[in-house]
mmCIF file of C-alpha atoms in Angstrom:
data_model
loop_
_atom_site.group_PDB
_atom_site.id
_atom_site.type_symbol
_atom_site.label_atom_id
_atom_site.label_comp_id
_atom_site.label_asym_id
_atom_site.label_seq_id
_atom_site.Cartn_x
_atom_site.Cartn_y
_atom_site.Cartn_z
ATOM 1 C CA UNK I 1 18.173 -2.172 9.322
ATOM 2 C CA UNK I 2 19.085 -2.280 12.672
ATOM 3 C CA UNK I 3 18.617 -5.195 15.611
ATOM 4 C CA UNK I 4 14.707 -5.766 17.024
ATOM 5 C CA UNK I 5 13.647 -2.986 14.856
ATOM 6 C CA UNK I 6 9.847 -3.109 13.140
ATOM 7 C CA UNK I 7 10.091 -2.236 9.457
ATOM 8 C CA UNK I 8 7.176 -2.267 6.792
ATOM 9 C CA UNK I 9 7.589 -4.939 3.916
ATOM 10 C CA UNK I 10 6.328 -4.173 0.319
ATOM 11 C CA UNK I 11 4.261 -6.798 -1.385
ATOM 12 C CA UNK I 12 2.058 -6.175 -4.780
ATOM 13 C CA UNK I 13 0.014 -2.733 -3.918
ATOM 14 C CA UNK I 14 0.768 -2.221 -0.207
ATOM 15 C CA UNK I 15 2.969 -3.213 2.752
ATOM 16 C CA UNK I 16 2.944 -5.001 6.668
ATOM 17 C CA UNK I 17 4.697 -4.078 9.678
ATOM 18 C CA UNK I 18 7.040 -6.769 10.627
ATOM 19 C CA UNK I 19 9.705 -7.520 13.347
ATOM 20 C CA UNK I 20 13.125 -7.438 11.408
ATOM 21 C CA UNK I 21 15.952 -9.157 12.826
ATOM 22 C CA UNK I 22 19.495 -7.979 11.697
ATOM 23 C CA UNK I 23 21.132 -11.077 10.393
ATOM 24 C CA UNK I 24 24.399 -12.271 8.058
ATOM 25 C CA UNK I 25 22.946 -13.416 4.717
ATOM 26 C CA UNK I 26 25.165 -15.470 3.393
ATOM 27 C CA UNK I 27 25.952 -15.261 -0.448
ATOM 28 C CA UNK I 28 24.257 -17.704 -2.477
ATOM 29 C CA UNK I 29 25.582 -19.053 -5.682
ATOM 30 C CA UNK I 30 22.270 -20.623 -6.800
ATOM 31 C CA UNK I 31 18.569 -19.018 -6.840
ATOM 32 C CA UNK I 32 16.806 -19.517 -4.101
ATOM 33 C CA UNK I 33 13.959 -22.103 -4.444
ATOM 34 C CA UNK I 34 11.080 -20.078 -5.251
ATOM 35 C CA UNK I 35 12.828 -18.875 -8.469
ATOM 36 C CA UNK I 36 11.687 -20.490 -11.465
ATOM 37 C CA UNK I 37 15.369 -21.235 -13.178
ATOM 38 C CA UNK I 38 15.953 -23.287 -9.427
ATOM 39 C CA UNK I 39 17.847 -26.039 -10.182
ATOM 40 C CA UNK I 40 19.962 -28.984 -8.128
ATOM 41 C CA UNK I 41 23.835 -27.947 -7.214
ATOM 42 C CA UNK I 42 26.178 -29.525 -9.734
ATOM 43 C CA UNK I 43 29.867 -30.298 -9.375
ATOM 44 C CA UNK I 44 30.293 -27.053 -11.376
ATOM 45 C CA UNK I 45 32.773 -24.558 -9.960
ATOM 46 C CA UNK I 46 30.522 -21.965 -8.735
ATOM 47 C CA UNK I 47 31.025 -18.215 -8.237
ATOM 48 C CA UNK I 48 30.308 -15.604 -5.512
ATOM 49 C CA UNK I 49 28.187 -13.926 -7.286
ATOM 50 C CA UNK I 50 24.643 -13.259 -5.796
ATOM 51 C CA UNK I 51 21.758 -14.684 -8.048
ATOM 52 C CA UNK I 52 18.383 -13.448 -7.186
ATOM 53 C CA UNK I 53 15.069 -13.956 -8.579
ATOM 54 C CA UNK I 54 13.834 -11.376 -11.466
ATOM 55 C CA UNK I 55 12.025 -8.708 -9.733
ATOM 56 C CA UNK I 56 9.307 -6.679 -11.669
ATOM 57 C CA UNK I 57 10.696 -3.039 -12.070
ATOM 58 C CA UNK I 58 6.509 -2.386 -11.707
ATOM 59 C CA UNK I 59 5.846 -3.550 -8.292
ATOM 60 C CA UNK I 60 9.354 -4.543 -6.899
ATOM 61 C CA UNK I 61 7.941 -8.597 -6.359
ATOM 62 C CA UNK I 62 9.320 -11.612 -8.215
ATOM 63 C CA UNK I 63 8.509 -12.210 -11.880
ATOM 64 C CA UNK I 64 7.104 -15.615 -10.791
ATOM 65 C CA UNK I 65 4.847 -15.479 -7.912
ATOM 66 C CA UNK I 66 5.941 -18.170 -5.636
ATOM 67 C CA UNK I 67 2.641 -19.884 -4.117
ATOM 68 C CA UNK I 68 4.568 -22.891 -2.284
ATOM 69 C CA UNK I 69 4.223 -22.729 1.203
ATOM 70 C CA UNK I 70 7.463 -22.164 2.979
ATOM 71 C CA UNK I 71 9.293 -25.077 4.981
ATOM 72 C CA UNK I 72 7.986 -25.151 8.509
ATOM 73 C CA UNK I 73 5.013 -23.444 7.486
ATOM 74 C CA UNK I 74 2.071 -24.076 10.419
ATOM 75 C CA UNK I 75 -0.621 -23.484 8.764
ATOM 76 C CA UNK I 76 -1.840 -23.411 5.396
ATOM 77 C CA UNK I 77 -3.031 -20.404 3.214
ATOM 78 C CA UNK I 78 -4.932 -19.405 0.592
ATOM 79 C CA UNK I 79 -3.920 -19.075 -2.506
ATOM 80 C CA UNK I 80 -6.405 -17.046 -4.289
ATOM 81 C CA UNK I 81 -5.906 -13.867 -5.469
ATOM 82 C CA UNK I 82 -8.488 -10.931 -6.062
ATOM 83 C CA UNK I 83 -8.586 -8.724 -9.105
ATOM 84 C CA UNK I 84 -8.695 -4.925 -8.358
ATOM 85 C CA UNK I 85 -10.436 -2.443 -10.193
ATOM 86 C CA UNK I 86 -7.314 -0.535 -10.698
ATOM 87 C CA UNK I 87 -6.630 -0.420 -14.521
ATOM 88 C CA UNK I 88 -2.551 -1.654 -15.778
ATOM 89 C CA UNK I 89 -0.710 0.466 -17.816
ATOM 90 C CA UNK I 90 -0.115 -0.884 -21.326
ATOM 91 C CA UNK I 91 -1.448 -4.356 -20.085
ATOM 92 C CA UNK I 92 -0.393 -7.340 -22.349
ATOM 93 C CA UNK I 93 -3.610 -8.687 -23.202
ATOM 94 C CA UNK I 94 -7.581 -8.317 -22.110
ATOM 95 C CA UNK I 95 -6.894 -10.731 -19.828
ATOM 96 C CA UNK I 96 -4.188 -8.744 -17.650
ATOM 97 C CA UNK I 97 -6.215 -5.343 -17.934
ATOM 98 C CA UNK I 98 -6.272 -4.810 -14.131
ATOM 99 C CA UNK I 99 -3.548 -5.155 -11.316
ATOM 100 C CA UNK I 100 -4.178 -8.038 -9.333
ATOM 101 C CA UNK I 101 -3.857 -8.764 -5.301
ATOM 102 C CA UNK I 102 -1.526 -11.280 -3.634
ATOM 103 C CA UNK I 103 -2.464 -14.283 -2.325
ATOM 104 C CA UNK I 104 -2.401 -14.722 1.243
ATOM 105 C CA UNK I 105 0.461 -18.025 0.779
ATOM 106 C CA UNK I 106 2.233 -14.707 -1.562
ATOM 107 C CA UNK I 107 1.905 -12.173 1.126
ATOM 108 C CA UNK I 108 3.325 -14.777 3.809
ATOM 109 C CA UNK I 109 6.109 -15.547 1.483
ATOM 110 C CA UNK I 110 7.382 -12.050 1.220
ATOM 111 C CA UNK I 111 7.354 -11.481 4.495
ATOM 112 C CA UNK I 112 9.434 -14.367 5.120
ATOM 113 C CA UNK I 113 12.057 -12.975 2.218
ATOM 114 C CA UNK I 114 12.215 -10.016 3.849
ATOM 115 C CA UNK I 115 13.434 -11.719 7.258
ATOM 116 C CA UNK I 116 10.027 -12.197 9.393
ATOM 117 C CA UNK I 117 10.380 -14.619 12.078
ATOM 118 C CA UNK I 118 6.684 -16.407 12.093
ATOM 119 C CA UNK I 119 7.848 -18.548 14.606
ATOM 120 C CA UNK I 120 7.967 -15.613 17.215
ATOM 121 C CA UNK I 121 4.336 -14.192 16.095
ATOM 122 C CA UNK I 122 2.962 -17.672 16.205
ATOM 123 C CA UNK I 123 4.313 -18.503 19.564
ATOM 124 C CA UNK I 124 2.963 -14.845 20.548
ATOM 125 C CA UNK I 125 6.083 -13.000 20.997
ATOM 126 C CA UNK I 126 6.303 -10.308 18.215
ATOM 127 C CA UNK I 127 5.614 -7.049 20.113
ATOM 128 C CA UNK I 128 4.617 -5.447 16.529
ATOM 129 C CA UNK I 129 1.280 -7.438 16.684
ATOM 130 C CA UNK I 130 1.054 -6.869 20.281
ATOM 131 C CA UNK I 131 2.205 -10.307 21.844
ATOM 132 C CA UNK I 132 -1.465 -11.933 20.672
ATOM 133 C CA UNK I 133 -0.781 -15.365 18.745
ATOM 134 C CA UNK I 134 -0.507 -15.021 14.981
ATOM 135 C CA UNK I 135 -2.927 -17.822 13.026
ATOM 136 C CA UNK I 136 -3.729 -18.583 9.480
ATOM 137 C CA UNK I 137 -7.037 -15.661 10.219
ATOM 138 C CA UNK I 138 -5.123 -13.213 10.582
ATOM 139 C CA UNK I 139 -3.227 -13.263 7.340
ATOM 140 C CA UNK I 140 -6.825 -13.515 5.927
ATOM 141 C CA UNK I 141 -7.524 -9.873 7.620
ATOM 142 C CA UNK I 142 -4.616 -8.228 6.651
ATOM 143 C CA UNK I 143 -5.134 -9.482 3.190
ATOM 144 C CA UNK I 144 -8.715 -7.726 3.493
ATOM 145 C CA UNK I 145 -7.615 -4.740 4.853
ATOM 146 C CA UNK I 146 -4.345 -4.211 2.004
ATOM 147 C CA UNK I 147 -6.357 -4.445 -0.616
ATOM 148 C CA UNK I 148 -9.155 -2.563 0.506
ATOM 149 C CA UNK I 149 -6.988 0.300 1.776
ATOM 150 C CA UNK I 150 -5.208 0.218 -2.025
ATOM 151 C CA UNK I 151 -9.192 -0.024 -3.695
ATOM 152 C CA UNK I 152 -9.834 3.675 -1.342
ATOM 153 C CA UNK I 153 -6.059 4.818 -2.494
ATOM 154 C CA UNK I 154 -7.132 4.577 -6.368
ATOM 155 C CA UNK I 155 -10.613 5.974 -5.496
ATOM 156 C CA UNK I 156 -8.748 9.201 -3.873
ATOM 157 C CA UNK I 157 -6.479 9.279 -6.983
ATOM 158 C CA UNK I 158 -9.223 9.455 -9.487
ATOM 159 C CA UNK I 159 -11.104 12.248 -7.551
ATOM 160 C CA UNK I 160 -7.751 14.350 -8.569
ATOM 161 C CA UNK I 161 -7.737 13.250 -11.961
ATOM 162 C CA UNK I 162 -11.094 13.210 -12.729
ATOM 163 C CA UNK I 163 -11.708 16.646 -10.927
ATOM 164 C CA UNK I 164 -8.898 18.506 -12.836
ATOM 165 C CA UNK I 165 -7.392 16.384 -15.633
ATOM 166 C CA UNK I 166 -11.205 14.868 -17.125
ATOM 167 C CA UNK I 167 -10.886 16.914 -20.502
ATOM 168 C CA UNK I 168 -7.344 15.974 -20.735
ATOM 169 C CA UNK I 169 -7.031 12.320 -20.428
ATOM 170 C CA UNK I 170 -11.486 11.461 -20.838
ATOM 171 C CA UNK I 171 -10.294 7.967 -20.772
ATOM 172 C CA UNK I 172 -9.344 7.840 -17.398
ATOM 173 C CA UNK I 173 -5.743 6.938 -15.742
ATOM 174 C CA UNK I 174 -3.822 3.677 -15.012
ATOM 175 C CA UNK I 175 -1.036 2.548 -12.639
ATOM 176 C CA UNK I 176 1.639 2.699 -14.094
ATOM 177 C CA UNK I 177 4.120 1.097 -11.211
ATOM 178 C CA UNK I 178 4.406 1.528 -7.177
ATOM 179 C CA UNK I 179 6.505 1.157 -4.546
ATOM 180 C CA UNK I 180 6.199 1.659 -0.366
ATOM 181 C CA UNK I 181 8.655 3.969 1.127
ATOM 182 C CA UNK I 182 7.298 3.178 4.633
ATOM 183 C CA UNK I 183 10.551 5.245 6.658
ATOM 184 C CA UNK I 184 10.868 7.995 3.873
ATOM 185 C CA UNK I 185 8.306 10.259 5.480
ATOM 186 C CA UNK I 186 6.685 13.285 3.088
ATOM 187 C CA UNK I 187 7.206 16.855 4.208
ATOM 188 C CA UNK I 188 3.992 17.245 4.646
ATOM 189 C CA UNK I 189 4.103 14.281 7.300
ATOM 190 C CA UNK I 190 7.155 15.515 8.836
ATOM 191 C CA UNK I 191 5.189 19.330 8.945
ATOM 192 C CA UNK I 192 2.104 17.071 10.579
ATOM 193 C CA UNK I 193 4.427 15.484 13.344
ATOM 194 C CA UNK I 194 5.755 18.932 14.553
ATOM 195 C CA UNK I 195 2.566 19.903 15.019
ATOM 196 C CA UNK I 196 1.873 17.109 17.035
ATOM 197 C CA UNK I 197 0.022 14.991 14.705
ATOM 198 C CA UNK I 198 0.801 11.614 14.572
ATOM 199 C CA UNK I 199 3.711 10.246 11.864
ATOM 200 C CA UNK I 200 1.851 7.461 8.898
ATOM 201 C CA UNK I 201 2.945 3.575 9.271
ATOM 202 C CA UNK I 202 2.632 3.438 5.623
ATOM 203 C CA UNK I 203 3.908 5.404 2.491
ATOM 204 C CA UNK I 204 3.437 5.004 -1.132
ATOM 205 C CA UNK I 205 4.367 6.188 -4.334
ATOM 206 C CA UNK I 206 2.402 5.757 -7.342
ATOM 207 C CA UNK I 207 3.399 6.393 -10.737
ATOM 208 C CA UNK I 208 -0.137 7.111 -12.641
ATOM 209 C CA UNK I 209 -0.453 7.646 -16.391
ATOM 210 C CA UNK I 210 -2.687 10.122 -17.762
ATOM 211 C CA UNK I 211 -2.806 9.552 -21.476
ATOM 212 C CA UNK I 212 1.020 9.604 -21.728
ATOM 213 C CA UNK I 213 1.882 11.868 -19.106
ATOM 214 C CA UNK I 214 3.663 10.196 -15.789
ATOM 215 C CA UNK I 215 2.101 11.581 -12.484
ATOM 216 C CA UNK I 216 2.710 10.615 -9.394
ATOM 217 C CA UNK I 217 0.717 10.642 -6.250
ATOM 218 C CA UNK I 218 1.884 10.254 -2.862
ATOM 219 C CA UNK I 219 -0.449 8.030 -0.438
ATOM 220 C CA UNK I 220 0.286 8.544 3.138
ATOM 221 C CA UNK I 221 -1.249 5.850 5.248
ATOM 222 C CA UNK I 222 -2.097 6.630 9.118
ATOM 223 C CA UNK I 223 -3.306 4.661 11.603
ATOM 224 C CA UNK I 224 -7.503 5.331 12.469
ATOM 225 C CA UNK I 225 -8.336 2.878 14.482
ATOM 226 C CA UNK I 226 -11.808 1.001 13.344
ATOM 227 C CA UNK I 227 -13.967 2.953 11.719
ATOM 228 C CA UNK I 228 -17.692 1.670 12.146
ATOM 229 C CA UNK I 229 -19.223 3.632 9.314
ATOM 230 C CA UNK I 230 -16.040 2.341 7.002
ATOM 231 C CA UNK I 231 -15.137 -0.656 8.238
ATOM 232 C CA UNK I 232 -11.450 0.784 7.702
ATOM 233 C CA UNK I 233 -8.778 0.552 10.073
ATOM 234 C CA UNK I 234 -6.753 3.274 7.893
ATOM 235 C CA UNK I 235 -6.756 7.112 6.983
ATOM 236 C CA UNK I 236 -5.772 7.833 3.847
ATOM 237 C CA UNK I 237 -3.833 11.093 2.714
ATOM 238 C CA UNK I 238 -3.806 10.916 -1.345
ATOM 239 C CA UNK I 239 -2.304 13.993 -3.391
ATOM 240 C CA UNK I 240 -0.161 14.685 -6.519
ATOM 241 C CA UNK I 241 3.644 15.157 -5.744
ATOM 242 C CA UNK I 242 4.691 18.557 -5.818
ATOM 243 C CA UNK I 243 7.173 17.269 -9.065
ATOM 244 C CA UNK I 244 5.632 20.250 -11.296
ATOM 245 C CA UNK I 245 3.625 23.683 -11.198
ATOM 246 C CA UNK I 246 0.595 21.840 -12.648
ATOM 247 C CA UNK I 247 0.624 19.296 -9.818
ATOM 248 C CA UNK I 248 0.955 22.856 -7.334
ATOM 249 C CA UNK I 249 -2.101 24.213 -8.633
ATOM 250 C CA UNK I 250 -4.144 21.091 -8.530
ATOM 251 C CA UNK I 251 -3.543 21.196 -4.809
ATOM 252 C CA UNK I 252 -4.076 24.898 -3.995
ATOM 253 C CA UNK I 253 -7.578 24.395 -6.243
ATOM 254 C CA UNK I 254 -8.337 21.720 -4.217
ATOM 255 C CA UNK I 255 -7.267 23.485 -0.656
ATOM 256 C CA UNK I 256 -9.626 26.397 -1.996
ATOM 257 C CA UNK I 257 -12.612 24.039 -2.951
ATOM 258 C CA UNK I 258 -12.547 22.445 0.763
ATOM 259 C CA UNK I 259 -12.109 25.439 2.165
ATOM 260 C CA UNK I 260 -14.715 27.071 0.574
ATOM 261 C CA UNK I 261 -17.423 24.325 1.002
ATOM 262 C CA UNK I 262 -16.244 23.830 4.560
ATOM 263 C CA UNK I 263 -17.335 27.144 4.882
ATOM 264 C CA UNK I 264 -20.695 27.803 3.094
ATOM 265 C CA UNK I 265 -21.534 23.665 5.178
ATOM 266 C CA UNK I 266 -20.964 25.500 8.303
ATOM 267 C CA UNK I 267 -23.415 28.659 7.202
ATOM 268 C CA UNK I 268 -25.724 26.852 6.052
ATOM 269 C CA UNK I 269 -25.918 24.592 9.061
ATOM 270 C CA UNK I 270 -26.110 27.389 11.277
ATOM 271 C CA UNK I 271 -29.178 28.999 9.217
ATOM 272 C CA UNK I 272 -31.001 25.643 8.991
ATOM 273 C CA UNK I 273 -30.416 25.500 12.781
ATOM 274 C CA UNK I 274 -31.503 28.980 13.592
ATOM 275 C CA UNK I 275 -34.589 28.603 11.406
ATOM 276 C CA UNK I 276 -35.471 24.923 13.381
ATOM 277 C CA UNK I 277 -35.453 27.022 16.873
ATOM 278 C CA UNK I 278 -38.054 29.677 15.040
ATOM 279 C CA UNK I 279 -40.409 27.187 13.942
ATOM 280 C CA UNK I 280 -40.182 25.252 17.163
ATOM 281 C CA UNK I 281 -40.895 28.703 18.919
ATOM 282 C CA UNK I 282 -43.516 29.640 16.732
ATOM 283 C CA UNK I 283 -45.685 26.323 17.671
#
């Protein structure tokens, strides 16, 4: 992590660009405030050992989501959070079937752990969100757009599963656990970018289970620009990693299917054309 450098920071189910500073953390004897086991210093001898809060192996986020606003804070957020529709692996009760969003107090919160500087964005000097002056609206946005980019990444992922694996698993998949590997790009985005093609801002890995078998899917995320008919701001590349044969053949099936129906779509439009022309002729 290097000085003035933008870096993407992981929260529950998707990530932000941020401006990271490089900067001397200094250790800490005592978990930091949001933890749960928090408690006042005592005239204990203490040790240099680092204490951190538990982090969920799942999703790479505290086991206690902290909702407090953080010191300084100069606005406040919401602290709702929407339930996906993407099933939980093994979920403990009924109650805790599906994954659930972050709040936007959550989101602003992790992005503070991971060394944002909100009084630069605020003041309008964080070049990653070009110089425009960050306010409580848009954390609401990029709220709206994670977890709707994350809703299209599970739609992608059951299109695979559903297309090839429906027999095998008729129950359907679940998410298993994630994580963003933002500056670990995929060979197939590093084959993109020496074609030209732009590199993605965002990448995922998630671990899907399909009725006991682990599968995971990459999710590249690139940047589209607003999309009217979508209302997206994202384009999504979702496949199976190439961690088995099986996974290889779902992909060259599917690279046949679009082929193929790219190719009887373009016939056929050229024959429904062709035929428009005679009839128009023929009046």
């Amino acid at each position: 992590m290097g000085s003035n450098s933008s870096k993407e920071v992981s929260g529950p189910l998707g990530t932000v660009t941020i401006n990271d500073k490089k900067e001397n953390v200094p250790i800490k004897s005592t978990p930091p405030s949001g933890c749960p086991m928090h408690s006042a210093e005592s005239n204990q001898p203490q040790s240099t050992i680092v204490s951190e809060c538990p982090i969920n192996p799942d999703n790479r986020m505290p086991m206690e989501a902290n909702q407090q606003p953080s010191e300084g804070q100069p606005f406040d957020l919401s602290k709702n959070r929407q339930k996906s529709t993407i099933p939980k692996f093994n979920p403990p009760n009924e109650n805790e079937k599906y994954w659930v969003y972050p709040s936007e107090q959550m989101f602003w919160n992790a992005m503070l752990r991971k060394g944002w500087k909100w009084q630069e964005a605020v003041e309008g000097k964080d070049k990653t969100i070009n110089n425009e002056n960050f306010t409580s609206k848009d954390m609401s946005d990029i709220i709206k757009i994670h977890n709707f980019n994350n809703e299209m990444a599970w739609r992608e992922v059951l299109k695979w599963e559903m297309s090839f694996h429906l027999k095998e698993c008729p129950c359907g998949p679940t998410l298993k656990r994630f994580g963003g590997r933002a500056q670990d790009y995929s060979p197939r985005a590093r084959i993109r970018s020496w074609m030209g093609y732009e590199l993605p801002f965002d990448r995922h890995d998630w671990i899907v289970d399909r009725c006991g078998k682990e599968v995971r899917y990459v999710i590249d995320y690139y940047d589209g620009g607003f999309l009217e008919e979508t209302g997206n701001f994202a384009l999504l590349d979702v496949r199976p990693a190439l961690d088995s044969f099986e996974a290889l053949w779902d992909r060259m099936k599917a690279t046949y299917w679009r082929w193929t129906h790219e190719y009887f779509n373009y016939g056929n439009k050229e024959t429904s054309s062709s035929a428009q022309q005679a009839a128009k002729q023929s009046e």
